[in-house]
Short mmCIF file of C-alpha atoms in Angstrom, two decimals:
data_model
loop_
_atom_site.label_atom_id
_atom_site.label_comp_id
_atom_site.label_asym_id
_atom_site.label_seq_id
_atom_site.Cartn_x
_atom_site.Cartn_y
_atom_site.Cartn_z
CA MET A 174 -156.12 157.77 -222.36
CA SER A 175 -159.05 155.57 -223.23
CA PRO A 176 -158.20 151.89 -223.22
CA MET A 177 -159.08 151.93 -226.91
CA ALA A 178 -157.62 155.52 -227.91
CA ASN A 179 -155.47 155.40 -230.63
CA ASP A 180 -152.06 155.76 -229.11
CA CYS A 181 -150.15 156.01 -232.37
CA LYS A 182 -149.21 159.72 -232.20
CA ASN A 183 -147.95 159.25 -228.36
CA LEU A 184 -144.72 160.89 -228.16
CA ILE A 185 -143.97 159.16 -224.85
CA ILE A 186 -144.00 155.75 -226.51
CA GLU A 187 -141.35 157.05 -229.31
CA LEU A 188 -139.25 158.52 -226.64
CA LEU A 189 -139.06 155.63 -224.30
CA GLN A 190 -138.47 153.00 -227.29
CA ILE A 191 -135.06 155.28 -228.02
CA VAL A 192 -134.16 155.34 -224.73
CA GLN A 193 -135.10 151.34 -224.37
CA MET A 194 -133.08 150.92 -227.72
CA ILE A 195 -129.90 152.62 -226.10
CA ILE A 196 -130.07 150.62 -223.21
CA GLN A 197 -130.35 147.26 -224.84
CA VAL A 198 -127.52 148.08 -227.30
CA GLY A 199 -125.31 149.12 -224.28
CA SER A 200 -126.09 146.22 -222.62
CA LEU A 201 -125.66 143.76 -225.35
CA VAL A 202 -122.39 145.41 -226.13
CA SER A 203 -121.39 145.15 -222.40
CA VAL A 204 -122.18 141.36 -222.23
CA ILE A 205 -120.44 140.64 -225.59
CA ILE A 206 -116.85 142.59 -224.99
CA PHE A 207 -116.62 142.89 -221.28
CA PRO A 208 -116.35 139.32 -220.29
CA PRO A 209 -112.98 138.46 -223.01
CA PHE A 210 -111.47 141.51 -222.10
CA PHE A 211 -111.44 140.70 -218.28
CA ILE A 212 -110.43 137.34 -218.79
CA VAL A 213 -107.74 137.78 -221.23
CA PHE A 214 -106.79 140.98 -218.85
CA LEU A 215 -106.56 138.40 -216.03
CA ILE A 216 -104.52 135.50 -217.90
CA THR A 217 -102.00 138.05 -219.25
CA LEU A 218 -101.45 139.89 -215.73
CA GLY A 219 -102.82 143.17 -216.54
CA ASN A 220 -102.01 143.78 -220.08
CA TYR A 221 -104.38 146.03 -221.11
CA PHE A 222 -103.70 146.92 -224.77
CA LEU A 223 -103.59 143.28 -225.61
CA SER A 224 -106.64 142.59 -223.43
CA LEU A 225 -108.35 145.45 -225.05
CA ALA A 226 -107.35 144.28 -228.52
CA ILE A 227 -108.43 140.85 -227.77
CA GLY A 228 -111.56 141.75 -226.03
CA LEU A 229 -112.77 143.85 -229.11
CA GLY A 230 -111.44 141.15 -231.55
CA ILE A 231 -113.26 138.38 -230.48
CA PRO A 232 -116.74 140.04 -230.46
CA VAL A 233 -115.77 141.46 -233.85
CA PHE A 234 -114.92 138.23 -235.46
CA LEU A 235 -117.81 136.58 -234.08
CA SER A 236 -120.39 139.37 -235.13
CA PHE A 237 -118.65 139.09 -238.78
CA LEU A 238 -119.29 135.03 -238.57
CA ALA A 239 -122.83 135.30 -237.36
CA LEU A 240 -123.44 138.11 -240.13
CA ILE A 241 -122.35 135.99 -242.93
CA PHE A 242 -124.80 133.38 -241.65
CA TYR A 243 -127.82 135.68 -241.33
CA VAL A 244 -127.23 137.00 -244.91
CA LYS A 245 -126.80 133.28 -246.03
CA LYS A 246 -129.97 132.52 -244.67
CA ALA A 247 -132.01 135.77 -246.17
CA THR A 248 -130.65 135.00 -249.60
CA ASP A 249 -131.81 131.45 -249.16
CA THR A 250 -135.16 132.66 -247.66
CA ILE A 251 -135.43 134.93 -251.07
CA LYS A 252 -135.24 132.00 -253.01
CA LEU A 253 -138.06 130.19 -250.95
CA VAL A 254 -140.12 133.16 -251.46
CA GLN A 255 -140.12 133.46 -254.77
CA LYS A 256 -140.45 129.74 -255.22
CA TYR A 257 -143.22 128.89 -252.73
CA PRO A 258 -145.03 132.16 -252.14
CA GLU A 259 -148.35 130.64 -251.28
CA TYR A 260 -150.18 127.27 -250.71
CA ASN A 261 -154.35 127.11 -250.83
CA ASN A 262 -154.43 130.41 -250.06
CA GLN A 263 -158.05 130.59 -251.06
CA ASN A 264 -159.05 129.13 -248.17
CA PHE A 265 -158.39 129.96 -244.51
CA HIS A 266 -154.59 130.41 -243.86
CA HIS A 267 -151.47 131.82 -242.08
CA ALA A 268 -150.26 135.38 -243.31
CA ILE A 269 -146.70 135.93 -243.38
CA ILE A 270 -146.68 139.62 -243.78
CA ILE A 271 -142.95 141.31 -244.94
CA ALA A 272 -143.58 144.89 -244.58
CA TYR A 273 -140.97 147.21 -246.25
CA ARG A 274 -140.40 150.74 -245.06
CA LYS A 275 -139.25 151.69 -249.02
CA PRO A 276 -141.14 150.73 -252.18
CA PHE A 277 -141.00 147.49 -252.82
CA ASN A 278 -140.64 145.45 -256.24
CA ASP A 279 -139.29 141.87 -257.35
CA GLU A 280 -135.88 143.73 -257.65
CA ASN A 281 -135.32 145.04 -254.37
CA ARG A 282 -136.15 142.60 -251.91
CA LYS A 283 -134.22 143.51 -248.89
CA ILE A 284 -131.97 141.02 -247.15
CA ARG A 285 -132.52 142.72 -243.84
CA SER A 286 -136.13 142.12 -244.28
CA ASN A 287 -135.65 138.30 -244.58
CA MET A 288 -133.40 137.32 -241.96
CA ASP A 289 -135.88 136.84 -239.14
CA GLY A 290 -137.48 133.28 -239.81
CA ILE A 291 -139.71 133.23 -242.80
CA ASP A 292 -137.60 130.33 -244.32
CA ILE A 293 -138.88 128.54 -240.85
CA LEU A 294 -142.44 129.06 -241.36
CA ILE A 295 -142.44 128.12 -245.22
CA ASN A 296 -140.66 124.89 -244.28
CA ARG A 297 -142.52 123.84 -241.74
CA PHE A 298 -145.87 124.63 -243.30
CA ARG A 299 -144.70 122.90 -246.75
CA ASN A 300 -143.28 119.85 -244.77
CA ASN A 301 -146.28 119.36 -242.48
CA PRO A 302 -147.72 115.92 -242.51
CA LEU A 303 -150.56 117.86 -244.29
CA PRO A 304 -149.22 120.98 -245.74
CA LEU A 305 -150.47 123.76 -243.90
CA ASN A 306 -152.31 126.75 -245.93
CA TYR A 307 -150.50 130.01 -246.26
CA LYS A 308 -149.50 133.21 -248.18
CA ILE A 309 -146.64 135.35 -248.14
CA TYR A 310 -147.57 139.15 -248.33
CA GLU A 311 -144.96 141.44 -249.41
CA VAL A 312 -146.63 144.94 -248.52
CA ASP A 313 -144.95 148.45 -248.37
CA SER A 314 -148.13 150.63 -248.06
CA ARG A 315 -150.58 151.00 -245.25
CA GLU A 316 -153.25 150.19 -247.63
CA ASN A 317 -151.95 146.76 -248.41
CA ALA A 318 -150.95 145.75 -244.93
CA GLN A 319 -154.57 146.60 -243.61
CA LYS A 320 -156.06 144.61 -246.18
CA VAL A 321 -154.11 141.59 -244.97
CA ILE A 322 -155.05 142.04 -241.50
CA CYS A 323 -158.64 142.79 -242.20
CA ASP A 324 -159.05 139.67 -244.53
CA PRO A 325 -161.18 137.28 -242.67
CA LYS A 326 -159.75 134.18 -244.54
CA THR A 327 -156.17 135.19 -242.62
CA THR A 328 -156.61 133.26 -239.42
CA HIS A 329 -152.65 133.71 -238.17
CA LEU A 330 -150.45 136.93 -238.68
CA TRP A 331 -146.81 136.25 -238.58
CA ILE A 332 -145.83 140.04 -239.12
CA PHE A 333 -142.11 141.09 -239.77
CA GLY A 334 -140.29 144.15 -240.58
CA HIS A 335 -139.97 147.55 -238.41
CA GLY A 336 -142.37 148.83 -235.69
CA GLN A 337 -143.26 149.49 -232.55
CA ARG A 338 -145.83 147.44 -230.30
CA ASN A 339 -148.61 149.95 -231.59
CA LYS A 340 -147.70 150.21 -235.12
CA LEU A 341 -146.07 148.90 -238.20
CA ARG A 342 -143.75 151.17 -240.70
CA LEU A 343 -144.25 151.04 -244.00
CA SER A 344 -143.14 153.19 -247.02
CA ASP A 345 -145.97 155.57 -246.90
CA GLY A 346 -146.14 155.95 -243.34
CA ASP A 347 -147.20 154.01 -240.19
CA LEU A 348 -149.92 151.35 -240.10
CA CYS A 349 -151.59 152.22 -236.27
CA TYR A 350 -152.87 148.73 -234.86
CA TYR A 351 -155.54 150.56 -233.76
CA GLU A 352 -156.58 151.38 -237.27
CA VAL A 353 -157.17 147.63 -237.76
CA LYS A 354 -158.71 146.77 -233.99
CA ASP A 355 -162.11 145.56 -235.56
CA ALA A 356 -160.38 142.67 -237.72
CA LYS A 357 -162.07 139.46 -237.26
CA LYS A 358 -160.73 137.65 -234.61
CA LYS A 359 -157.49 135.62 -235.28
CA ILE A 360 -156.21 132.25 -234.01
CA PHE A 361 -152.72 133.70 -233.54
CA ILE A 362 -150.99 137.13 -234.02
CA GLY A 363 -147.15 137.55 -233.67
CA GLN A 364 -145.31 140.84 -234.18
CA TYR A 365 -141.93 140.01 -235.19
CA HIS A 366 -140.57 143.52 -235.36
CA CYS A 367 -139.30 145.82 -232.55
CA ASN A 368 -141.88 146.33 -229.54
CA SER A 369 -142.10 149.28 -227.31
CA ILE A 370 -142.48 149.06 -223.72
CA LEU A 371 -145.87 150.70 -223.78
CA GLY A 372 -148.68 150.90 -226.53
CA LYS A 373 -151.25 148.56 -227.46
CA SER A 374 -150.36 145.91 -229.73
CA LEU A 375 -152.68 144.23 -232.65
CA ALA A 376 -153.17 141.61 -230.06
CA ASP A 377 -154.27 143.86 -227.41
CA TYR A 378 -157.05 144.76 -229.78
CA ASN A 379 -157.84 141.60 -231.56
CA ASN A 380 -157.47 139.37 -228.52
CA PRO A 381 -156.14 136.18 -230.50
CA ASP A 382 -156.46 132.82 -228.93
CA ASN A 383 -152.39 132.97 -229.02
CA SER A 384 -149.85 135.57 -229.67
CA ASP A 385 -146.26 136.49 -229.43
CA VAL A 386 -145.81 140.65 -228.98
CA THR A 387 -143.27 141.51 -226.55
CA ARG A 388 -142.37 144.97 -224.79
CA TRP A 389 -138.78 145.11 -226.04
CA ASN A 390 -136.98 145.12 -229.40
CA ARG A 391 -136.43 142.20 -231.38
CA ILE A 392 -133.33 141.16 -232.91
CA THR A 393 -132.75 138.22 -235.53
CA PRO A 394 -131.20 135.48 -233.31
CA LEU A 395 -133.99 135.94 -230.53
CA ILE A 396 -136.75 135.99 -233.51
CA ARG A 397 -136.01 133.15 -235.20
CA PHE A 398 -135.92 131.18 -231.82
CA SER A 399 -139.10 132.73 -230.82
CA VAL A 400 -140.81 131.72 -234.51
CA GLY A 401 -139.60 128.01 -234.13
CA LYS A 402 -140.77 127.75 -230.31
CA LYS A 403 -144.20 129.63 -231.40
CA LEU A 404 -144.72 126.85 -233.98
CA ASP A 405 -143.94 124.15 -231.84
CA GLU A 406 -146.34 125.35 -229.29
CA LEU A 407 -149.31 126.07 -231.62
CA THR A 408 -148.45 122.35 -232.74
CA LYS A 409 -148.71 121.08 -229.32
CA ASN A 410 -151.95 122.78 -228.54
CA ASN A 411 -153.66 121.92 -231.74
CA MET A 412 -153.55 125.63 -232.77
CA ILE A 413 -151.73 125.48 -236.13
CA GLU A 414 -154.38 124.74 -238.14
CA PRO A 415 -156.24 127.89 -240.08
CA ASN A 416 -159.43 127.00 -239.20
CA GLU A 417 -162.40 129.53 -239.24
CA THR A 418 -163.06 131.72 -235.96
CA PHE A 419 -166.86 132.22 -235.21
CA SER A 420 -166.74 135.97 -234.11
CA ASP A 421 -167.86 138.80 -235.15
CA GLY A 422 -165.27 141.55 -237.15
CA ASN A 423 -165.49 143.95 -239.81
CA CYS A 424 -162.47 146.90 -240.52
CA ASN A 425 -162.41 149.11 -243.23
CA SER A 426 -159.72 147.70 -245.76
#
């Protein structure tokens, strides 16, 4: 396959992501359940049933607490999105893209889609010594997502939702990042959705100055950590300001 070929329909990438997800879930379950099971098993001198009950009970309880925490974060984020959807976005700005797999309107914002650190971005941009230009783009169609990516005034792309390394899932199908490979060069691209082992990411095509794209599926706690860490890195390296990038680029939006 040519380095610039469209790999969006590559079934090998699809199958590998399924296998990857199974392995990651299995590993996560093993890490969460087995340690408390074996500790209790040793303490109780081999009481299998008590060990099993506690080994399962502790992770379930902690998961329940985590769920409450992240649902609260998501509901607070939705309020932030509604109250502060943009700042000075007529100029060069950060684009926070929230991609929905189902048709979107103001009444059906999904809790799951707002857990992953959008609140961290809004608060950081607004509380910066000089507030940073940004806009939140809630998109549910390929066309609307493509317009944001192709907009020459979006210098930083923070992409949240569902997808793979090579595409973003939306209500009317997948937006293959190959389709927006000719977008004007960005300063930063972060794909804060699931990413597959194989496939060319938007950052691979666009070659931004900085990026955050993995080769594995991403989960909420790690995404939130990554968003905060990346903000600190961009600030430290003087790459947080949404300034114009002097490069060619013209994708059909």
